Amino acid sequence: MADYIIGLTGGIGSGKTTVANIFAEQGVTLVDADIVARDVVATGSDGLKEIVTHFGEQILSADGGLDRAKLREVIFNNDSERLWLNSLLHPMIRESMLQQCKEAQSDYVIMVVPLLFENGLDRLVDRTLLVDISPELQQKRTVDRDLVTAQHVKKIIGSQASRAEKLSKADDVIDNQGEISALKCKVEALHNFYLKLSSNA
């Protein structure tokens, strides 16, 4: 059971998934908020049942699963509906993530949370790690990867905590503006550091 939790975060296009996967190669268990968020509204889940009770059957796709595009449409311009949805799902996601951390077999566990600081989930972890790149590189990488407009990426970056704010809150920072080989060295050094911290916890 892992008693030591590292919260890994970074803005869109920063490379946090790449960093998380390098930690996984060292045998570290990952608990990914995005995967958990999908699981709590999977077909047959309590989360989906409550959403259907609240919004009606039109929120379902033809196969009986959640139609995310429709749900986004419903909550996009409606603050009270968005708040309702968040107050339903956030506790479910938090509980599921903590349960997975408890069950992890590695010496410590990495909790991968895109909005770690924004959603106050840094309170659940022992230490925070930020994957940092410049906004310009962030924009370029996301446009290339997701085939979206620069305008769209700017909007997403604007909705997240500022780079300065995240840098001021993070315990550890990985600069991911260089080559993958350099990134691997940085992650391996942090892995050894976290092993020491977790053995003293």
Short mmCIF file of C-alpha atoms in Angstrom, two decimals:
data_model
loop_
_atom_site.label_atom_id
_atom_site.label_comp_id
_atom_site.label_asym_id
_atom_site.label_seq_id
_atom_site.Cartn_x
_atom_site.Cartn_y
_atom_site.Cartn_z
CA MET A 1 0.00 0.00 0.00
CA ALA A 2 1.38 3.41 -1.03
CA ASP A 3 1.23 5.97 1.77
CA TYR A 4 3.04 8.69 -0.14
CA ILE A 5 1.26 10.54 -2.96
CA ILE A 6 2.83 12.85 -5.55
CA GLY A 7 0.40 15.12 -7.40
CA LEU A 8 1.56 15.52 -11.00
CA THR A 9 0.17 18.40 -13.02
CA GLY A 10 0.88 20.70 -15.96
CA GLY A 11 -1.04 22.79 -18.46
CA ILE A 12 -2.36 21.44 -21.75
CA GLY A 13 0.46 20.32 -24.06
CA SER A 14 3.09 20.43 -21.30
CA GLY A 15 3.91 16.72 -21.58
CA LYS A 16 2.55 15.51 -18.22
CA THR A 17 1.38 12.22 -19.79
CA THR A 18 4.90 11.58 -21.11
CA VAL A 19 6.34 12.33 -17.66
CA ALA A 20 3.73 10.08 -15.98
CA ASN A 21 4.59 7.22 -18.35
CA ILE A 22 8.32 7.53 -17.55
CA PHE A 23 7.44 7.22 -13.84
CA ALA A 24 5.30 4.16 -14.71
CA GLU A 25 8.36 2.61 -16.43
CA GLN A 26 10.10 2.83 -13.01
CA GLY A 27 7.29 0.69 -11.56
CA VAL A 28 5.33 3.56 -10.01
CA THR A 29 1.52 3.22 -9.92
CA LEU A 30 -0.36 6.00 -11.73
CA VAL A 31 -3.82 7.18 -10.70
CA ASP A 32 -5.14 9.30 -13.57
CA ALA A 33 -7.94 11.79 -12.84
CA ASP A 34 -9.12 11.79 -16.48
CA ILE A 35 -9.55 7.99 -16.48
CA VAL A 36 -11.32 8.04 -13.09
CA ALA A 37 -13.61 10.86 -14.34
CA ARG A 38 -14.65 8.60 -17.26
CA ASP A 39 -15.13 5.58 -14.97
CA VAL A 40 -17.50 7.34 -12.56
CA VAL A 41 -19.93 8.07 -15.43
CA ALA A 42 -19.47 4.76 -17.28
CA THR A 43 -22.54 2.82 -18.43
CA GLY A 44 -24.27 1.31 -15.39
CA SER A 45 -22.46 3.55 -12.88
CA ASP A 46 -24.21 5.42 -10.07
CA GLY A 47 -22.81 8.64 -11.50
CA LEU A 48 -24.51 8.10 -14.86
CA LYS A 49 -27.80 7.11 -13.20
CA GLU A 50 -27.85 10.38 -11.22
CA ILE A 51 -27.03 12.42 -14.33
CA VAL A 52 -29.89 10.77 -16.26
CA THR A 53 -32.29 11.35 -13.34
CA HIS A 54 -31.33 15.04 -13.31
CA PHE A 55 -31.02 15.83 -17.05
CA GLY A 56 -33.25 13.15 -18.61
CA GLU A 57 -32.64 10.42 -21.19
CA GLN A 58 -31.65 12.91 -23.92
CA ILE A 59 -28.23 13.04 -22.29
CA LEU A 60 -27.57 9.44 -23.43
CA SER A 61 -26.05 8.30 -26.71
CA ALA A 62 -27.65 5.55 -28.85
CA ASP A 63 -25.68 2.82 -27.02
CA GLY A 64 -26.90 3.95 -23.59
CA GLY A 65 -23.66 5.64 -22.57
CA LEU A 66 -23.16 9.29 -21.67
CA ASP A 67 -23.24 11.67 -24.65
CA ARG A 68 -20.48 14.04 -23.53
CA ALA A 69 -21.08 16.55 -26.33
CA LYS A 70 -24.74 16.89 -25.31
CA LEU A 71 -23.83 17.23 -21.65
CA ARG A 72 -21.24 19.91 -22.48
CA GLU A 73 -23.91 21.79 -24.46
CA VAL A 74 -26.36 21.67 -21.52
CA ILE A 75 -23.87 22.95 -18.93
CA PHE A 76 -21.81 25.27 -21.16
CA ASN A 77 -23.88 28.40 -20.60
CA ASN A 78 -25.58 27.32 -17.40
CA ASP A 79 -23.58 27.93 -14.22
CA SER A 80 -26.10 26.31 -11.87
CA GLU A 81 -26.19 23.07 -13.91
CA ARG A 82 -22.40 23.02 -14.11
CA LEU A 83 -22.17 23.49 -10.34
CA TRP A 84 -24.68 20.68 -9.82
CA LEU A 85 -22.64 18.35 -12.02
CA ASN A 86 -19.35 19.27 -10.31
CA SER A 87 -20.81 18.76 -6.84
CA LEU A 88 -22.00 15.30 -7.93
CA LEU A 89 -18.84 14.14 -9.71
CA HIS A 90 -15.94 15.76 -7.85
CA PRO A 91 -16.49 13.86 -4.56
CA MET A 92 -16.92 10.58 -6.53
CA ILE A 93 -13.69 11.20 -8.45
CA ARG A 94 -11.81 12.16 -5.28
CA GLU A 95 -12.99 9.08 -3.38
CA SER A 96 -12.15 6.71 -6.25
CA MET A 97 -8.67 8.22 -6.67
CA LEU A 98 -7.86 7.95 -2.96
CA GLN A 99 -9.09 4.34 -2.96
CA GLN A 100 -6.79 3.53 -5.90
CA CYS A 101 -3.87 5.21 -4.10
CA LYS A 102 -4.56 3.04 -1.03
CA GLU A 103 -4.52 -0.11 -3.15
CA ALA A 104 -1.30 0.80 -5.02
CA GLN A 105 1.59 -1.62 -4.52
CA SER A 106 4.45 0.76 -5.39
CA ASP A 107 6.49 2.66 -2.77
CA TYR A 108 4.72 5.87 -3.71
CA VAL A 109 1.98 6.73 -6.16
CA ILE A 110 1.62 9.45 -8.82
CA MET A 111 -1.77 11.12 -8.97
CA VAL A 112 -2.07 12.69 -12.44
CA VAL A 113 -4.44 15.68 -12.24
CA PRO A 114 -4.57 18.34 -15.00
CA LEU A 115 -6.33 20.86 -12.70
CA LEU A 116 -4.58 19.89 -9.46
CA PHE A 117 -4.30 23.44 -8.06
CA GLU A 118 -7.47 24.80 -9.70
CA ASN A 119 -9.66 22.11 -8.08
CA GLY A 120 -7.84 22.17 -4.73
CA LEU A 121 -6.73 18.55 -5.11
CA ASP A 122 -3.20 19.46 -4.03
CA ARG A 123 -4.63 19.13 -0.49
CA LEU A 124 -4.85 15.35 -1.03
CA VAL A 125 -1.18 14.82 -1.88
CA ASP A 126 2.11 14.89 0.04
CA ARG A 127 4.06 16.71 -2.65
CA THR A 128 3.34 18.39 -5.99
CA LEU A 129 5.24 18.13 -9.28
CA LEU A 130 4.64 20.58 -12.13
CA VAL A 131 5.63 19.89 -15.74
CA ASP A 132 6.45 23.36 -17.05
CA ILE A 133 6.90 24.78 -20.56
CA SER A 134 6.50 28.28 -22.00
CA PRO A 135 3.00 29.31 -23.14
CA GLU A 136 4.33 29.66 -26.72
CA LEU A 137 5.59 26.07 -26.80
CA GLN A 138 2.43 24.90 -25.02
CA GLN A 139 0.36 26.48 -27.77
CA LYS A 140 2.49 25.08 -30.60
CA ARG A 141 2.53 21.52 -29.23
CA THR A 142 -1.24 21.47 -28.61
CA VAL A 143 -2.07 22.88 -32.07
CA ASP A 144 0.21 20.24 -33.69
CA ARG A 145 -1.12 17.39 -31.54
CA ASP A 146 -4.86 18.11 -31.46
CA LEU A 147 -5.17 19.87 -34.85
CA VAL A 148 -7.04 22.77 -33.26
CA THR A 149 -6.68 26.53 -33.73
CA ALA A 150 -4.25 28.65 -31.73
CA GLN A 151 -7.26 30.67 -30.57
CA HIS A 152 -8.89 27.54 -29.10
CA VAL A 153 -5.68 26.64 -27.23
CA LYS A 154 -5.30 30.19 -25.89
CA LYS A 155 -8.82 29.96 -24.47
CA ILE A 156 -8.01 26.66 -22.69
CA ILE A 157 -4.72 28.05 -21.32
CA GLY A 158 -6.63 31.15 -20.13
CA SER A 159 -9.12 29.00 -18.20
CA GLN A 160 -6.33 27.28 -16.23
CA ALA A 161 -4.27 28.75 -13.40
CA SER A 162 -1.49 31.02 -14.66
CA ARG A 163 2.03 29.68 -15.14
CA ALA A 164 3.32 31.96 -12.36
CA GLU A 165 0.64 30.74 -9.96
CA LYS A 166 1.41 27.07 -10.64
CA LEU A 167 5.16 27.65 -10.34
CA SER A 168 4.66 29.36 -6.99
CA LYS A 169 2.59 26.45 -5.64
CA ALA A 170 4.60 23.47 -6.94
CA ASP A 171 7.11 21.70 -4.69
CA ASP A 172 9.05 20.33 -7.68
CA VAL A 173 9.24 21.52 -11.30
CA ILE A 174 10.33 19.67 -14.44
CA ASP A 175 11.28 21.92 -17.34
CA ASN A 176 10.07 20.02 -20.41
CA GLN A 177 11.36 22.28 -23.19
CA GLY A 178 14.22 20.02 -24.22
CA GLU A 179 14.80 16.51 -25.54
CA ILE A 180 13.10 13.32 -24.30
CA SER A 181 16.48 11.91 -23.14
CA ALA A 182 16.96 14.91 -20.82
CA LEU A 183 13.40 14.45 -19.57
CA LYS A 184 14.09 10.80 -18.69
CA CYS A 185 17.14 11.80 -16.62
CA LYS A 186 15.11 14.40 -14.72
CA VAL A 187 12.31 11.92 -13.97
CA GLU A 188 14.74 9.22 -12.84
CA ALA A 189 16.45 11.68 -10.47
CA LEU A 190 13.07 12.67 -9.02
CA HIS A 191 12.05 9.02 -8.75
CA ASN A 192 15.08 8.30 -6.54
CA PHE A 193 14.29 11.41 -4.48
CA TYR A 194 10.66 10.31 -4.02
CA LEU A 195 11.73 6.80 -3.01
CA LYS A 196 13.79 8.36 -0.19
CA LEU A 197 10.91 10.61 0.87
CA SER A 198 8.38 7.76 0.86
CA SER A 199 10.64 5.47 2.89
CA ASN A 200 10.90 8.20 5.56
CA ALA A 201 7.17 8.99 5.53
#
